[in-house]
Coordinates of C-alpha atoms and ligand atoms in Angstrom, one line a residue:
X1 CA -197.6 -145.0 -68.9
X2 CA -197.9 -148.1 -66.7
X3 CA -200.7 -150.8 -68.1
X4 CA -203.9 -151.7 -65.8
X5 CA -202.9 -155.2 -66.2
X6 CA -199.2 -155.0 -64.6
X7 CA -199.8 -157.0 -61.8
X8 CA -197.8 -154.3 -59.4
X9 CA -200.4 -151.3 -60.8
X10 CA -201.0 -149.6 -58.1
X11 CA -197.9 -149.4 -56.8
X12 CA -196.6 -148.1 -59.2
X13 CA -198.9 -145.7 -59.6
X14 CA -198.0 -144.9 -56.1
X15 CA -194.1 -144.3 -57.1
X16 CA -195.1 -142.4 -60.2
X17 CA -197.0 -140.2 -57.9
X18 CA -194.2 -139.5 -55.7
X19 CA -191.7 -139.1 -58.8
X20 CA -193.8 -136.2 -60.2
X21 CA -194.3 -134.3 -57.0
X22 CA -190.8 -135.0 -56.3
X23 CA -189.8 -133.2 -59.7
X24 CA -192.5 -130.5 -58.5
X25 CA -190.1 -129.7 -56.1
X26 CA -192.4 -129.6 -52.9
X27 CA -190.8 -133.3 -51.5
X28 CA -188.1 -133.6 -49.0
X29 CA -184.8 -135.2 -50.2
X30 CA -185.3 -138.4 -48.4
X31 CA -189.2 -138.7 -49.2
X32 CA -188.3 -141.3 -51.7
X33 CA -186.3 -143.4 -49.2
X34 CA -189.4 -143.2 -46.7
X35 CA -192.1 -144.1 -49.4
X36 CA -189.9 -147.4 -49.9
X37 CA -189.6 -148.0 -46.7
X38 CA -193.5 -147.6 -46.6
X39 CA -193.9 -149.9 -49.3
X40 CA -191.7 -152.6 -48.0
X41 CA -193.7 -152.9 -45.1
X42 CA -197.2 -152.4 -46.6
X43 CA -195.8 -155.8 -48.6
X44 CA -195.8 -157.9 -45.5
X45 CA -198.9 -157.0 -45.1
X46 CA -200.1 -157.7 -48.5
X47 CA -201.0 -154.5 -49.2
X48 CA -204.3 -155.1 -47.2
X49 CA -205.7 -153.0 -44.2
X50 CA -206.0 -155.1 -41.6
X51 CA -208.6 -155.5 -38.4
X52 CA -206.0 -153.8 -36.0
X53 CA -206.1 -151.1 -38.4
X54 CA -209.6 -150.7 -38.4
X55 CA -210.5 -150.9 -35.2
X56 CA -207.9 -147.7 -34.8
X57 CA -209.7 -146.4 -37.7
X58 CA -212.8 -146.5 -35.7
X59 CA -211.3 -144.9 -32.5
X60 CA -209.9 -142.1 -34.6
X61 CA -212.8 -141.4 -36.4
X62 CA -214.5 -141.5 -33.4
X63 CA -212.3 -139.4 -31.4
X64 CA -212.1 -136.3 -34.5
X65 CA -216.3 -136.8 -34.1
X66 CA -215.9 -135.4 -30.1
X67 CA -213.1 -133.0 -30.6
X68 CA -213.3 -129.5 -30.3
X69 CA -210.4 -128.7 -32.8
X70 CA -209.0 -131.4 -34.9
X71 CA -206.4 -131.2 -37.0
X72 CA -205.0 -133.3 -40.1
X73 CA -201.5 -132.4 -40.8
X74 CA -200.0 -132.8 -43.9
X75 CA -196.5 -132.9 -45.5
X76 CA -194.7 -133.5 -48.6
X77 CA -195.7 -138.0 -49.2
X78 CA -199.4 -137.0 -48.0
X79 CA -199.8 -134.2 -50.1
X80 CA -198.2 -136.7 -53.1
X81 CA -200.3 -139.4 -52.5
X82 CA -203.5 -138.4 -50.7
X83 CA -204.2 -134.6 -51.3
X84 CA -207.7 -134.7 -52.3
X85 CA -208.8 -137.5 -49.9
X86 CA -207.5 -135.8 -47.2
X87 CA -209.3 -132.8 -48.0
X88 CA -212.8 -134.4 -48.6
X89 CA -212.3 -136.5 -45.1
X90 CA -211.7 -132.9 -43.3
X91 CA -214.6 -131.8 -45.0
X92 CA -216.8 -134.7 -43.8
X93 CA -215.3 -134.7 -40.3
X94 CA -215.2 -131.3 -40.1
X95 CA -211.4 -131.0 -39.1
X96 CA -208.8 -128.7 -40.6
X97 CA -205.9 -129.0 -42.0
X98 CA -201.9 -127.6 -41.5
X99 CA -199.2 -128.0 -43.2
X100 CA -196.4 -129.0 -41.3
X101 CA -193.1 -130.2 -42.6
X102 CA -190.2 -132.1 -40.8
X103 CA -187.5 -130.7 -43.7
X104 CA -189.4 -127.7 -44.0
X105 CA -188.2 -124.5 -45.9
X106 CA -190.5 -121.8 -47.3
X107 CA -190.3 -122.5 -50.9
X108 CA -191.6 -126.0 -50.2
X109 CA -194.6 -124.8 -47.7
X110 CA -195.7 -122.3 -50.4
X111 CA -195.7 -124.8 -53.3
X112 CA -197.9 -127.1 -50.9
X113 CA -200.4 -124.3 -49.8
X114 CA -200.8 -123.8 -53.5
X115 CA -202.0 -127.5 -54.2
X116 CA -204.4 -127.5 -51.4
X117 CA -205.6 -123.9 -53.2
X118 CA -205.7 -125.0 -56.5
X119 CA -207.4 -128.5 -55.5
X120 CA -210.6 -126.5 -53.9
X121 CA -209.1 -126.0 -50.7
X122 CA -208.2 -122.1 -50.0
X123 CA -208.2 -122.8 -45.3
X124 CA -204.7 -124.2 -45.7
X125 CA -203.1 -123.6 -42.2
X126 CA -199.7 -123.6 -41.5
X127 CA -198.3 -121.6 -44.2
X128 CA -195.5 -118.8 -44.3
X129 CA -198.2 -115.7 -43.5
X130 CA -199.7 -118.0 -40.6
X131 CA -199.6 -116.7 -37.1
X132 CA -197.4 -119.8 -35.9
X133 CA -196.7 -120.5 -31.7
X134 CA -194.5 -123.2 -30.1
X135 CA -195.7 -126.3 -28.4
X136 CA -194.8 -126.3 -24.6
X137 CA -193.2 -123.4 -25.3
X138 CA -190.1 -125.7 -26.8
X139 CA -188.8 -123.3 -29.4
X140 CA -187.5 -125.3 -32.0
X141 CA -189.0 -126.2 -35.1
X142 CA -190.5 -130.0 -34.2
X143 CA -192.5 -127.9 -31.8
X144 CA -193.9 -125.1 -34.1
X145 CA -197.7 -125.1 -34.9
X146 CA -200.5 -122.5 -36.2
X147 CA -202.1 -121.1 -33.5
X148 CA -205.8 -121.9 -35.5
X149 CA -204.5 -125.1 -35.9
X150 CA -202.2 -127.2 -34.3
X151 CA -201.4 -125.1 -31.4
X152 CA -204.6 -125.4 -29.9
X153 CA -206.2 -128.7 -31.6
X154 CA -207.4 -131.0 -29.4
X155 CA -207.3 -133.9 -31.2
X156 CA -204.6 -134.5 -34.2
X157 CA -204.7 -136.8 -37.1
X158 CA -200.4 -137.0 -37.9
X159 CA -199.8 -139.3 -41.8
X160 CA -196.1 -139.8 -41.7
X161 CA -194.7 -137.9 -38.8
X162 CA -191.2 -138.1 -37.4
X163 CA -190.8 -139.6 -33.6
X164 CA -189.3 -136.0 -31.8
X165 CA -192.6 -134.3 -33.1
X166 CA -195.2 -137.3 -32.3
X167 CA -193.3 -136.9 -28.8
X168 CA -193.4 -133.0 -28.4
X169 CA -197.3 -133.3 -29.6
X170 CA -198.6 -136.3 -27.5
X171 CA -197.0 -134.9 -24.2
X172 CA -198.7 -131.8 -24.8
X173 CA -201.7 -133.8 -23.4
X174 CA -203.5 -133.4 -27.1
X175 CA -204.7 -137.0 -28.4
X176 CA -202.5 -137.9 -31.2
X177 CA -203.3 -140.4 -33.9
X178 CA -200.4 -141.3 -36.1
X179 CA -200.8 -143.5 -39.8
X180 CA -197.8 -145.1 -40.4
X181 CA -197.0 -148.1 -41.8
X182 CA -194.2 -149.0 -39.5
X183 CA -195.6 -150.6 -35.5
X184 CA -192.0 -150.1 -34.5
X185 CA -191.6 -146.6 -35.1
X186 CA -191.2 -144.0 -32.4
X187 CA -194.2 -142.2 -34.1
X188 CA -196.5 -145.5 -33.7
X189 CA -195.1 -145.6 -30.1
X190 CA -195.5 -142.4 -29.1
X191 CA -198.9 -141.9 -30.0
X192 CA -202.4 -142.6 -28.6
X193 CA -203.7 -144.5 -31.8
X194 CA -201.7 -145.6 -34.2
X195 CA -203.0 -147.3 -37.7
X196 CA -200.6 -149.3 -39.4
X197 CA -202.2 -149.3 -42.6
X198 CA -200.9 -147.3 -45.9
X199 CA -202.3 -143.9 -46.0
X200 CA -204.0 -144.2 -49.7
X201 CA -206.0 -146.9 -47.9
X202 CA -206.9 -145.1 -44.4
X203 CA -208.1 -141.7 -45.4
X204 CA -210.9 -143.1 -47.8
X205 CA -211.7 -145.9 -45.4
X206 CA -211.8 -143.2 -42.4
X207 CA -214.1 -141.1 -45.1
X208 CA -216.7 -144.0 -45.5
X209 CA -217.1 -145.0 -41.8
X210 CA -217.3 -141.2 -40.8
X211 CA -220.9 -141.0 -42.4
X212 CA -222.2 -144.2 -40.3
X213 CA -220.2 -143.0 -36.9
X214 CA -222.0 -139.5 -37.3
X215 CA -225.6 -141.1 -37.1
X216 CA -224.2 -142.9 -33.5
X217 CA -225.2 -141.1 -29.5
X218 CA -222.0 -139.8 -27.7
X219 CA -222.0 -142.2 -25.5
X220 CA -221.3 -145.3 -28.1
X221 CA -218.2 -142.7 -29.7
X222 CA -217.3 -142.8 -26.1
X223 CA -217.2 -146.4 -25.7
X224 CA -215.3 -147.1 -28.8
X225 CA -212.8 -145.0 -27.6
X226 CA -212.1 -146.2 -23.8
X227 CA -212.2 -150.0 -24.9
X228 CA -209.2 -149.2 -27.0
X229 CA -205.9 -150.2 -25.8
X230 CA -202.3 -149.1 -28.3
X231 CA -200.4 -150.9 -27.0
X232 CA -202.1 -154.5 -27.0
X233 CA -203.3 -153.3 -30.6
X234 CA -199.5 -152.5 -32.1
X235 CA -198.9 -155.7 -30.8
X236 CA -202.0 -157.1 -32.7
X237 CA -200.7 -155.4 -35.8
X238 CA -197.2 -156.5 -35.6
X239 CA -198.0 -160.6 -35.3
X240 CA -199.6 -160.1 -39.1
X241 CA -196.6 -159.0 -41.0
X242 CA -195.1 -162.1 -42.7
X243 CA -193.1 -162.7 -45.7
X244 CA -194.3 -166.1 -47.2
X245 CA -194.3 -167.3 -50.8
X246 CA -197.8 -167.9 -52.7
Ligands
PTJ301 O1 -192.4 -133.6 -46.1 P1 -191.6 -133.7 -44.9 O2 -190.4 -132.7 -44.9 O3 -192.4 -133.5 -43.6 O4 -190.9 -135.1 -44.8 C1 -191.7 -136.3 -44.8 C2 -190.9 -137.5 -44.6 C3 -191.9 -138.7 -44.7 C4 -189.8 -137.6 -45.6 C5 -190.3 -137.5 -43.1 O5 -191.3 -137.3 -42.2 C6 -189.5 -138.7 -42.8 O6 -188.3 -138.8 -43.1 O7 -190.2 -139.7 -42.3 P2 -189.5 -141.1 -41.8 O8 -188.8 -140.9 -40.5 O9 -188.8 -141.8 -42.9 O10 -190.8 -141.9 -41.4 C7 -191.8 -142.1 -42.4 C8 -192.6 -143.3 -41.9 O11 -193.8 -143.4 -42.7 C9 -191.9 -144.7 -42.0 O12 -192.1 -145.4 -40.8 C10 -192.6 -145.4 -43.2 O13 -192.7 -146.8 -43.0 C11 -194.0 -144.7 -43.1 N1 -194.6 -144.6 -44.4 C12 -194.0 -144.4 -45.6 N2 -195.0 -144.4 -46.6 C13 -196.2 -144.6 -46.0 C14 -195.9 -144.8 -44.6 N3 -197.0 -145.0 -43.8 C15 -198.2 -145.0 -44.3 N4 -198.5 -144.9 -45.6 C16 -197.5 -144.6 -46.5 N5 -197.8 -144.5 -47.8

């Protein structure tokens, strides 16, 4: 039991999260070894979500808000740490979500389709009895999708995603929005918007602006989204990780 008053709570909490779905069995192998690199990051950053990351957080929002069929995918660290904010943002933003995992094997995708069950979520897409297609038609596994779902999404919302997919997926000519905490990563690259911020921060915050964003004409969603550049806000996001004593 870790005390409210340890000044590293909610990390903590964090890691204890990812321990007990670890032992759950429904983790990759390396999940652990990503989460730290997560956290190590998200420390230079002082664990705070920052303007760059907001102002993506707007453009995605906005962007799910004009799609025709937006997706959230989820793996093994999002399901850990996120699972039942990332099912009340789909509900509010009326996306869906798939399960799509980069070590994935059927015992694990069955053990996550039965957390998103049991935590008031039966739509799970992407699980063994789905009717799965391949990304332009590149048959490997980086490229598989549910037809419902990924396959022909418009718009898709990728937490933690590796670089081959976040390729495969934004060269299909579908906007893709990666959260990961790393601006250097192929994944933050490769995508349209990418929000350097910590997951267990950016689905709630993308929850709370959804409600405002919904009440707002086309036209300003629109606007939002074209006076977005990546590229000059990766850069944006990279200048503000420092490591610097108290
Ligand atoms: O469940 P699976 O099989 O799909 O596997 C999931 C992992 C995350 C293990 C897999 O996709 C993987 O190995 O990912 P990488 O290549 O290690 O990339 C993970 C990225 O997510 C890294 O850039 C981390 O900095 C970042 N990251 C880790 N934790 C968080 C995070 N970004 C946002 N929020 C976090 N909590």
């Amino acid at each position: 039991m870790i005390s409210k008053s340890h000044p590293r709570y909610e990390s903590l909490k964090l890691r204890e999260k990812i321990v007990k779905a670890s032992k759950s069995g429904y983790l990759a192998d390396s999940a652990m070894i990503a989460h730290g690199r997560g956290e190590a990051f998200d420390y230079m950053l002082r664990e705070k979500t920052t303007l760059p990351a907001k102002r993506a957080m707007y453009v995605t929002v906005a962007m799910m808000l004009l799609a025709e069929n937006p997706v959230i995918s989820v793996n093994g660290n999002t399901t850990a740490l996120v699972i039942d904010e990332i099912i009340e943002f789909a509900k509010t933003i009326n996306a869906k979500i798939e399960i799509n995992l980069f070590y994935r094997t059927d015992e694990r995708v069955d053990k996550i389709a039965s957390l998103y069950r049991e935590h008031g979520y039966p739509g799970i897409l992407g699980s063994n009895s789905d009717d799965i297609a391949y990304i332009n038609e590149i048959k490997n596994p980086r490229a598989s999708a549910s037809k419902k779902g990924i396959y022909t999404s418009d718009t898709i919302l990728i937490p933690l995603e590796d670089g081959d997919r976040a390729e495969i997926l934004s060269k299909s000519g579908k906007n893709t929005i990666c959260i990961d905490l790393n601006p250097l990563s192929r994944t933050s690259k490769m995508s349209d918007v990418s929000i350097v911020d910590n997951v267990v921060r950016a689905i709630p915050f993308m929850t709370k602006i959804t409600g405002d964003l919904k009440m707002q004409d086309e036209k300003l969603l629109r606007n939002i989204i074209e006076e977005f550049n990546n590229e000059d806000n990766l850069k944006e996001s990279l200048k503000l990780f420092e490591i610097k004593e108290e």
